[in-house]
Amino acid sequence: MGGIVDFDICLPASNVGVQDMHAASGVPLADIRRITHNEGFPALAEHEQAWRLTAQAARTVLERTAVRPADIRQVIYAGSGDWDLPFWSPAARVAHELGIERAHCYEVTNFCNAGMTALRVASDSVVLGRGEYALVLIGDRLSRMVDYTDPDSKALFNFGDAGAAVLVAGHDLSFRLAHSVMRTDPSWSDYYVGEYRDGRVVIRRAAHRTGLATAYVDNFTALVGETLEALGKQLSDVAYFLINHGDKDMHERLVKTLGLAPEKTVFNYHRLGHMGGADTLIALQDLLTDKKLAPGDLVLMASSAMGFSWGITALEFHA
């Protein structure tokens, strides 16, 4: 099976702060802080573009690995489908920026689960011999889709932005893709939808419905069980469990339900918001930076998305 050769993250230069959210929405600061758990985090400024963040991350990866643009046969841009321009291919634009002229460039839309979905697609493709390298780009504009004037949107006030690039191959791996399993509960398909307002798409939630946090815990727990069974592993074999940073309370509840020690996950809520599909990669980068991984370590990446979808991606660290 294929996997990750290298990856990198690029954050926007701008930030969004809770004071600004409070001024726009009228929601009390204490209520906003219960969602963000910090005073502010990276988010795209009005004229910043997400594709440029992914291009910078990809450029760093290609320079670090010395992989030639001519050797890349797929460029997959993953996200929510609300790109920097309408009716446009960000995958092709990044490829052109990097001089990748012989690849198939396309997009995968599965919201914050799209990055791990694209990783699986890319890995399957290189293993089947459809090119030596593939480049997965993760880039969304989540903060630009939040209506800070709408108090009912406060659950989304922790949405930030980040760009990521993942180089995928069948050799010279830093992380082997050991297993991937995903599922969708379509009964939640209309709970969040986009709406056009003042020339942009904003996210709206339907009437409040209970049970979503429980659905997260139940689906993730089931998928972890399926993953460990498929790999012939036990929960004690998991070195780290990394998850999208959408809801800290749910994150803590899930870790407790699984029976994992808090030290086996990464909490970045004090300095970052929910950075889209890049959340788990940011946490993985933290582990590498802090030299917390040993060869053979099993890392489970828990990703989720509006729709609602959940996934567990199992990576084995090679060094």
PDB file of N, CA and C in Angstrom, residues 265-309:
ATOM      1  N   THR A 265      -3.467  11.871  22.484  1.00  0.00           N
ATOM      2  CA  THR A 265      -4.063  12.731  21.480  1.00  0.00           C
ATOM      3  C   THR A 265      -3.382  14.090  21.544  1.00  0.00           C
ATOM      4  N   VAL A 266      -3.765  14.988  20.644  1.00  0.00           N
ATOM      5  CA  VAL A 266      -3.176  16.334  20.602  1.00  0.00           C
ATOM      6  C   VAL A 266      -4.297  17.355  20.684  1.00  0.00           C
ATOM      7  N   PHE A 267      -4.184  18.275  21.632  1.00  0.00           N
ATOM      8  CA  PHE A 267      -5.155  19.359  21.794  1.00  0.00           C
ATOM      9  C   PHE A 267      -4.481  20.673  21.394  1.00  0.00           C
ATOM     10  N   ASN A 268      -4.987  21.285  20.331  1.00  0.00           N
ATOM     11  CA  ASN A 268      -4.427  22.558  19.864  1.00  0.00           C
ATOM     12  C   ASN A 268      -5.403  23.714  20.008  1.00  0.00           C
ATOM     13  N   TYR A 269      -6.434  23.525  20.821  1.00  0.00           N
ATOM     14  CA  TYR A 269      -7.494  24.533  20.921  1.00  0.00           C
ATOM     15  C   TYR A 269      -6.992  25.846  21.525  1.00  0.00           C
ATOM     16  N   HIS A 270      -5.922  25.788  22.289  1.00  0.00           N
ATOM     17  CA  HIS A 270      -5.417  27.000  22.925  1.00  0.00           C
ATOM     18  C   HIS A 270      -4.789  27.961  21.928  1.00  0.00           C
ATOM     19  N   ARG A 271      -4.423  27.466  20.733  1.00  0.00           N
ATOM     20  CA  ARG A 271      -3.733  28.330  19.778  1.00  0.00           C
ATOM     21  C   ARG A 271      -4.344  28.337  18.386  1.00  0.00           C
ATOM     22  N   LEU A 272      -5.219  27.384  18.098  1.00  0.00           N
ATOM     23  CA  LEU A 272      -5.818  27.273  16.773  1.00  0.00           C
ATOM     24  C   LEU A 272      -7.311  27.045  16.865  1.00  0.00           C
ATOM     25  N   GLY A 273      -8.001  27.361  15.776  1.00  0.00           N
ATOM     26  CA  GLY A 273      -9.407  27.007  15.665  1.00  0.00           C
ATOM     27  C   GLY A 273      -9.526  25.668  14.961  1.00  0.00           C
ATOM     28  N   HIS A 274     -10.686  25.438  14.400  1.00  0.00           N
ATOM     29  CA  HIS A 274     -10.887  24.263  13.557  1.00  0.00           C
ATOM     30  C   HIS A 274     -10.360  24.635  12.178  1.00  0.00           C
ATOM     31  N   MET A 275      -9.198  24.118  11.822  1.00  0.00           N
ATOM     32  CA  MET A 275      -8.485  24.532  10.614  1.00  0.00           C
ATOM     33  C   MET A 275      -8.833  23.645   9.421  1.00  0.00           C
ATOM     34  N   GLY A 276     -10.095  23.232   9.368  1.00  0.00           N
ATOM     35  CA  GLY A 276     -10.555  22.417   8.255  1.00  0.00           C
ATOM     36  C   GLY A 276      -9.915  21.050   8.246  1.00  0.00           C
ATOM     37  N   GLY A 277      -9.724  20.511   7.026  1.00  0.00           N
ATOM     38  CA  GLY A 277      -9.151  19.178   6.890  1.00  0.00           C
ATOM     39  C   GLY A 277      -7.695  19.098   7.266  1.00  0.00           C
ATOM     40  N   ALA A 278      -7.060  20.240   7.549  1.00  0.00           N
ATOM     41  CA  ALA A 278      -5.644  20.239   7.937  1.00  0.00           C
ATOM     42  C   ALA A 278      -5.438  19.932   9.414  1.00  0.00           C
ATOM     43  N   ASP A 279      -6.510  19.898  10.213  1.00  0.00           N
ATOM     44  CA  ASP A 279      -6.377  19.711  11.663  1.00  0.00           C
ATOM     45  C   ASP A 279      -5.486  18.540  12.041  1.00  0.00           C
ATOM     46  N   THR A 280      -5.783  17.374  11.488  1.00  0.00           N
ATOM     47  CA  THR A 280      -5.044  16.176  11.896  1.00  0.00           C
ATOM     48  C   THR A 280      -3.603  16.224  11.408  1.00  0.00           C
ATOM     49  N   LEU A 281      -3.369  16.843  10.264  1.00  0.00           N
ATOM     50  CA  LEU A 281      -2.003  16.976   9.772  1.00  0.00           C
ATOM     51  C   LEU A 281      -1.197  17.951  10.621  1.00  0.00           C
ATOM     52  N   ILE A 282      -1.841  19.005  11.101  1.00  0.00           N
ATOM     53  CA  ILE A 282      -1.176  19.930  12.010  1.00  0.00           C
ATOM     54  C   ILE A 282      -0.747  19.188  13.274  1.00  0.00           C
ATOM     55  N   ALA A 283      -1.650  18.371  13.810  1.00  0.00           N
ATOM     56  CA  ALA A 283      -1.323  17.585  15.009  1.00  0.00           C
ATOM     57  C   ALA A 283      -0.204  16.595  14.720  1.00  0.00           C
ATOM     58  N   LEU A 284      -0.238  15.983  13.535  1.00  0.00           N
ATOM     59  CA  LEU A 284       0.811  15.036  13.160  1.00  0.00           C
ATOM     60  C   LEU A 284       2.154  15.751  13.025  1.00  0.00           C
ATOM     61  N   GLN A 285       2.133  16.942  12.469  1.00  0.00           N
ATOM     62  CA  GLN A 285       3.354  17.734  12.363  1.00  0.00           C
ATOM     63  C   GLN A 285       3.907  18.073  13.750  1.00  0.00           C
ATOM     64  N   ASP A 286       3.011  18.376  14.687  1.00  0.00           N
ATOM     65  CA  ASP A 286       3.444  18.649  16.063  1.00  0.00           C
ATOM     66  C   ASP A 286       4.183  17.451  16.654  1.00  0.00           C
ATOM     67  N   LEU A 287       3.648  16.248  16.415  1.00  0.00           N
ATOM     68  CA  LEU A 287       4.289  15.040  16.942  1.00  0.00           C
ATOM     69  C   LEU A 287       5.684  14.860  16.353  1.00  0.00           C
ATOM     70  N   LEU A 288       5.823  15.142  15.060  1.00  0.00           N
ATOM     71  CA  LEU A 288       7.131  15.023  14.413  1.00  0.00           C
ATOM     72  C   LEU A 288       8.101  16.063  14.959  1.00  0.00           C
ATOM     73  N   THR A 289       7.612  17.289  15.088  1.00  0.00           N
ATOM     74  CA  THR A 289       8.468  18.370  15.593  1.00  0.00           C
ATOM     75  C   THR A 289       8.973  18.060  17.002  1.00  0.00           C
ATOM     76  N   ASP A 290       8.086  17.501  17.822  1.00  0.00           N
ATOM     77  CA  ASP A 290       8.445  17.192  19.208  1.00  0.00           C
ATOM     78  C   ASP A 290       9.122  15.829  19.352  1.00  0.00           C
ATOM     79  N   LYS A 291       9.367  15.154  18.215  1.00  0.00           N
ATOM     80  CA  LYS A 291      10.050  13.854  18.196  1.00  0.00           C
ATOM     81  C   LYS A 291       9.356  12.826  19.106  1.00  0.00           C
ATOM     82  N   LYS A 292       8.034  12.782  18.995  1.00  0.00           N
ATOM     83  CA  LYS A 292       7.251  11.875  19.825  1.00  0.00           C
ATOM     84  C   LYS A 292       6.907  10.555  19.130  1.00  0.00           C
ATOM     85  N   LEU A 293       7.311  10.411  17.870  1.00  0.00           N
ATOM     86  CA  LEU A 293       6.984   9.198  17.131  1.00  0.00           C
ATOM     87  C   LEU A 293       8.217   8.305  16.987  1.00  0.00           C
ATOM     88  N   ALA A 294       7.971   6.999  17.070  1.00  0.00           N
ATOM     89  CA  ALA A 294       9.026   6.006  16.868  1.00  0.00           C
ATOM     90  C   ALA A 294       8.633   5.129  15.685  1.00  0.00           C
ATOM     91  N   PRO A 295       9.609   4.584  14.957  1.00  0.00           N
ATOM     92  CA  PRO A 295       9.287   3.714  13.821  1.00  0.00           C
ATOM     93  C   PRO A 295       8.338   2.591  14.228  1.00  0.00           C
ATOM     94  N   GLY A 296       7.302   2.396  13.411  1.00  0.00           N
ATOM     95  CA  GLY A 296       6.306   1.368  13.685  1.00  0.00           C
ATOM     96  C   GLY A 296       5.095   1.874  14.436  1.00  0.00           C
ATOM     97  N   ASP A 297       5.150   3.094  14.946  1.00  0.00           N
ATOM     98  CA  ASP A 297       4.007   3.650  15.682  1.00  0.00           C
ATOM     99  C   ASP A 297       2.772   3.722  14.797  1.00  0.00           C
ATOM    100  N   LEU A 298       1.638   3.353  15.393  1.00  0.00           N
ATOM    101  CA  LEU A 298       0.349   3.411  14.705  1.00  0.00           C
ATOM    102  C   LEU A 298      -0.374   4.684  15.115  1.00  0.00           C
ATOM    103  N   VAL A 299      -0.729   5.506  14.133  1.00  0.00           N
ATOM    104  CA  VAL A 299      -1.438   6.756  14.372  1.00  0.00           C
ATOM    105  C   VAL A 299      -2.787   6.691  13.675  1.00  0.00           C
ATOM    106  N   LEU A 300      -3.845   6.922  14.422  1.00  0.00           N
ATOM    107  CA  LEU A 300      -5.189   6.949  13.845  1.00  0.00           C
ATOM    108  C   LEU A 300      -5.611   8.401  13.647  1.00  0.00           C
ATOM    109  N   MET A 301      -6.015   8.718  12.423  1.00  0.00           N
ATOM    110  CA  MET A 301      -6.476  10.059  12.071  1.00  0.00           C
ATOM    111  C   MET A 301      -7.997  10.012  11.951  1.00  0.00           C
ATOM    112  N   ALA A 302      -8.682  10.710  12.838  1.00  0.00           N
ATOM    113  CA  ALA A 302     -10.145  10.731  12.838  1.00  0.00           C
ATOM    114  C   ALA A 302     -10.617  12.009  12.154  1.00  0.00           C
ATOM    115  N   SER A 303     -11.296  11.873  11.035  1.00  0.00           N
ATOM    116  CA  SER A 303     -11.774  13.029  10.283  1.00  0.00           C
ATOM    117  C   SER A 303     -13.289  12.956  10.149  1.00  0.00           C
ATOM    118  N   SER A 304     -13.892  14.121  10.051  1.00  0.00           N
ATOM    119  CA  SER A 304     -15.356  14.175   9.962  1.00  0.00           C
ATOM    120  C   SER A 304     -15.750  15.328   9.061  1.00  0.00           C
ATOM    121  N   ALA A 305     -17.017  15.342   8.658  1.00  0.00           N
ATOM    122  CA  ALA A 305     -17.432  16.350   7.691  1.00  0.00           C
ATOM    123  C   ALA A 305     -18.932  16.540   7.729  1.00  0.00           C
ATOM    124  N   MET A 306     -19.332  17.761   7.359  1.00  0.00           N
ATOM    125  CA  MET A 306     -20.756  18.007   7.171  1.00  0.00           C
ATOM    126  C   MET A 306     -21.281  17.023   6.132  1.00  0.00           C
ATOM    127  N   GLY A 307     -22.513  16.639   6.364  1.00  0.00           N
ATOM    128  CA  GLY A 307     -23.086  15.677   5.399  1.00  0.00           C
ATOM    129  C   GLY A 307     -23.940  14.564   5.992  1.00  0.00           C
ATOM    130  N   PHE A 308     -23.563  13.874   7.015  1.00  0.00           N
ATOM    131  CA  PHE A 308     -22.359  13.930   7.832  1.00  0.00           C
ATOM    132  C   PHE A 308     -21.546  12.669   7.619  1.00  0.00           C
ATOM    133  N   SER A 309     -20.234  12.817   7.464  1.00  0.00           N
ATOM    134  CA  SER A 309     -19.342  11.687   7.239  1.00  0.00           C
ATOM    135  C   SER A 309     -18.298  11.606   8.346  1.00  0.00           C
TER     136      SER A 309
END
